[in-house]
Amino acid sequence: GGRGRARGRATAAPSSGNGIHLRGAGGGREKGSVGAAGPGPSPRGAATPAAAELMSQRKFEEIKKANQAAAKKLVEEHFSSSSEEEGDEDFEGKRGKIVANTFTSYTTQTDGDMRELERTRQYVHEAFQAGAMTCLICIASVKRNQAVWSCSGCFCIFHMPCIQKWAKDSQFLVSSPLTDDDFGKRDYPWPCPKCRFEYKRSDTPSRYYCYCGKVEDPPLDPWLVPHSCGQVCEREFKPPCGHKCLLLCHPGPCPPCPKMVTTTCYCKKAKPIPRRCSAKEWACQLPCGRKLLCGQHKCENPCHAGNCPPCPRVSRQKCVCGKQVAERSCASPLWHCEQVCGKTLPCGNHTCEQICHVGACGECPRSGKRFCPCQKSKFSLPCTEDVPTCGDSCDKVLECGIHRCSQRCHRGPCETCRQEVEKHCRCGKHTKRMPCHKPYICETKCVKMRDCQKHQCRRKCCPGNCPPCDQNCGRTLGCRNHKCPSVCHRGSCYPCPETVDVKCNCGNTKVTVPCGRERTTRPPKCKEQCSRPPTCHHTSQEKHRCHFGACPPCHQPCQKVLEKCGHLCPAPCHDQALIKQTGRHQPAGPWEQPSEPAFIQTALPCPPCQVPIPTECLGKHEVSPLPCHAVGPYSCKRVCGRTLDCQNHTCMKECHKVTEIDACVGKNKAGPECLQCEEGCSKSRPPGCPHPCVLPCHPGECPPCVQMLRIKCHCKITSLYVECRKITTADVNEKNLLSCCKNQCPKELPCGHRCKEMCHPGECPFNCNQKVKLRCPCKRIKKELHCNKVRENQISIECDATCKEMKRKASEIKEAEAKAALEEEKRKQQAELEAFENRLKGRRKKNRKRDEVTVELTLWQKYKYYLLPACAVAVLAFAWYIARDVA
């Protein structure tokens, strides 16, 4: 039990911690004051007033920062809670992931069906929602890091210290010694503050557990549901079905069992089918068919749960005594009429006085032995006679319960007790002698306090058992809005049962919180559109969600008609623009906190019109779109480009205004403002004329060129002088005639002969008619032919028989010479071999000399160089002679 209480005490620490921080800040202030007093005038007089002022200002800044930090920390610790800290928009995605992970194991069993999880989902969302988790005892938010206890009946969450104190106070009030003498001996229950579900004394929470009860002191995990252990719940379903909860540890009730079981219908006629365990009971819609209690008819209702209803049919049935017959429901066959039985009893003297009954009437009630009225004497008399009185004293206890009746045995009730006795009043404070049958009530009012311990009993002559207080409690509840409606009681009042709807600005979205939390609960985020009327000149404002405070600035186009041009203002709406206020009060010194810059709402004038207007520049070069407010004559910064009077050049001035003298001339005509041309003529000369125009820049064509031009003739040998205009105006034939020097062309033809044509352009014609000598292959036969025919290979000379004979003889001579040369070579090699052998013999060792071999040359070897040409000439002459004869 210590850990839960310690956890509960730990949660109350922030208030004390905040106080410590504030005292720390105050301590800093005291230290600063001492320090400020310290740097006063030193004995040596070194400190100056400026240094002292600087030191005090520095310490003042330090103290101010310390106070601001302490106040900021106090505010953060006081207002921080799990729901408030996590109210950012990015937490919405994180909360969605946590809820999805909590329900994953359940949705896998139901194929994603989450309709049965709505109630549990509401509890899980309240665990994250600002102000939803509220302890009804202390009317404070339940934070993520505080020890809590959850009721198993209503699943409401309370602080651990609060519920422990509540249980202790409830047990003390019920077992108060003022109302019970067995104080401390009996196990008095204590109720839940919300649902009044009673718990035993042993069920008083002493330890902090998670929702499923598995983990003690569950650790703080931002990725789990607050106060959850993150494990599978595994609590038994209610009503129990044998399965356990599949969700992760969660607040609120467990959802219906999602398991699939095979079960049949109520009437057991249909085949078993698989169904959810939470909805395993089902009806097949066939007639039930079971026999009703009447034993005659069958149930005609569709298949249903429980017992069959009573038979709805009507039949004629007799009453129990059989005297009356009536149409009655078949479900109630036994009924009694209102007549007396009237049957004669066995005595034969009296009749049965019972109302319609079942069975025999029984014996006569006056038969047998009977007592006298005082029950002292017994008589045996026939049933027709009454029992007489016995004559003895009655002795029955009177109504007072003290005295007895002193009369004789008598019939009827005894008389009232009339004896005088000394009687005490009910409160026991007074005595009086009076008849015994009269009660004695004194006029003394009871001054004891009732069980509420606030009001006196004030009953006359109270015997001590003062009744409970019947006045209303009337104390203000913890919500500070209502008073306790219960009767006056002891101890703390129950929490306010009322709930308050915290609504958004439009009231369409609300969140229900316990009464008293509406002042600290942030309004819910509304998804509806804001319905406030626009504050600017527009008929409707931009669509945005419901909110508190002023609407955001209007961003719609202004669309006001501008006065100067009549266009619509396209700028965003500026009817309520925030303007920084200038010229405010300046701080008097460092002790004065600089205030935030103040902004005021004011309507700004429409900005200059920016609608593009097509505008022509001064020189009419282009049409550019200019803003409407800047429309006017402008220079495009281009060169003017208008044609000057010379018709050859353009104006090089920057775009300028031009006065058009003749509007029909066009935009390219230069005006008086344009430049005057001062350049020479720069027109292109005729092809081939290298001379410039002698006139200044002028319009129209240039005059013909009369200068002499030196040119070369076609053969590039002779220089000719011709007027330039003749050359530039002549056609191709005339140019060829002008360039001809009238001499023979000096060029050589491809055949090697000189061209016979007169000086001409281009390539020489290939029609050489000069005669050339043509010989046969052996050079014996020779003829003179035209050069062009020879070049075209139209004529060829073949060798005749004489030429062939001469060729044969020449080949024989060559063979003979080759054979002689071969024999000479062999002889020479033999001589060298013999000389070498003689050197090896060593006949003359001392005076050894080289053997000289003298080789004599033959006539052919000596004169072959002379004989061969002579033979060749002779053969050729002979061949020529034969050929001439043949011709």
PDB file of C-alpha atoms in Angstrom, residues 366-370 378-388 411:
ATOM      1  CA  ARG A 366     -67.430 -25.075  15.778  1.00  0.00           C
ATOM      2  CA  SER A 367     -67.072 -28.803  16.218  1.00  0.00           C
ATOM      3  CA  GLY A 368     -64.786 -30.366  18.865  1.00  0.00           C
ATOM      4  CA  LYS A 369     -63.503 -28.869  22.130  1.00  0.00           C
ATOM      5  CA  ARG A 370     -63.546 -25.085  22.379  1.00  0.00           C
ATOM      6  CA  LYS A 378     -62.257 -25.924  27.650  1.00  0.00           C
ATOM      7  CA  PHE A 379     -65.778 -27.137  26.797  1.00  0.00           C
ATOM      8  CA  SER A 380     -67.150 -29.978  24.616  1.00  0.00           C
ATOM      9  CA  LEU A 381     -70.388 -28.664  23.119  1.00  0.00           C
ATOM     10  CA  PRO A 382     -72.346 -29.282  19.917  1.00  0.00           C
ATOM     11  CA  CYS A 383     -71.610 -26.902  17.064  1.00  0.00           C
ATOM     12  CA  THR A 384     -74.989 -25.303  17.454  1.00  0.00           C
ATOM     13  CA  GLU A 385     -74.244 -23.959  20.969  1.00  0.00           C
ATOM     14  CA  ASP A 386     -71.925 -21.016  21.880  1.00  0.00           C
ATOM     15  CA  VAL A 387     -69.117 -21.439  24.456  1.00  0.00           C
ATOM     16  CA  PRO A 388     -70.125 -19.798  27.792  1.00  0.00           C
ATOM     17  CA  ARG A 411     -66.271 -11.682  25.133  1.00  0.00           C
TER      18      ARG A 411
END
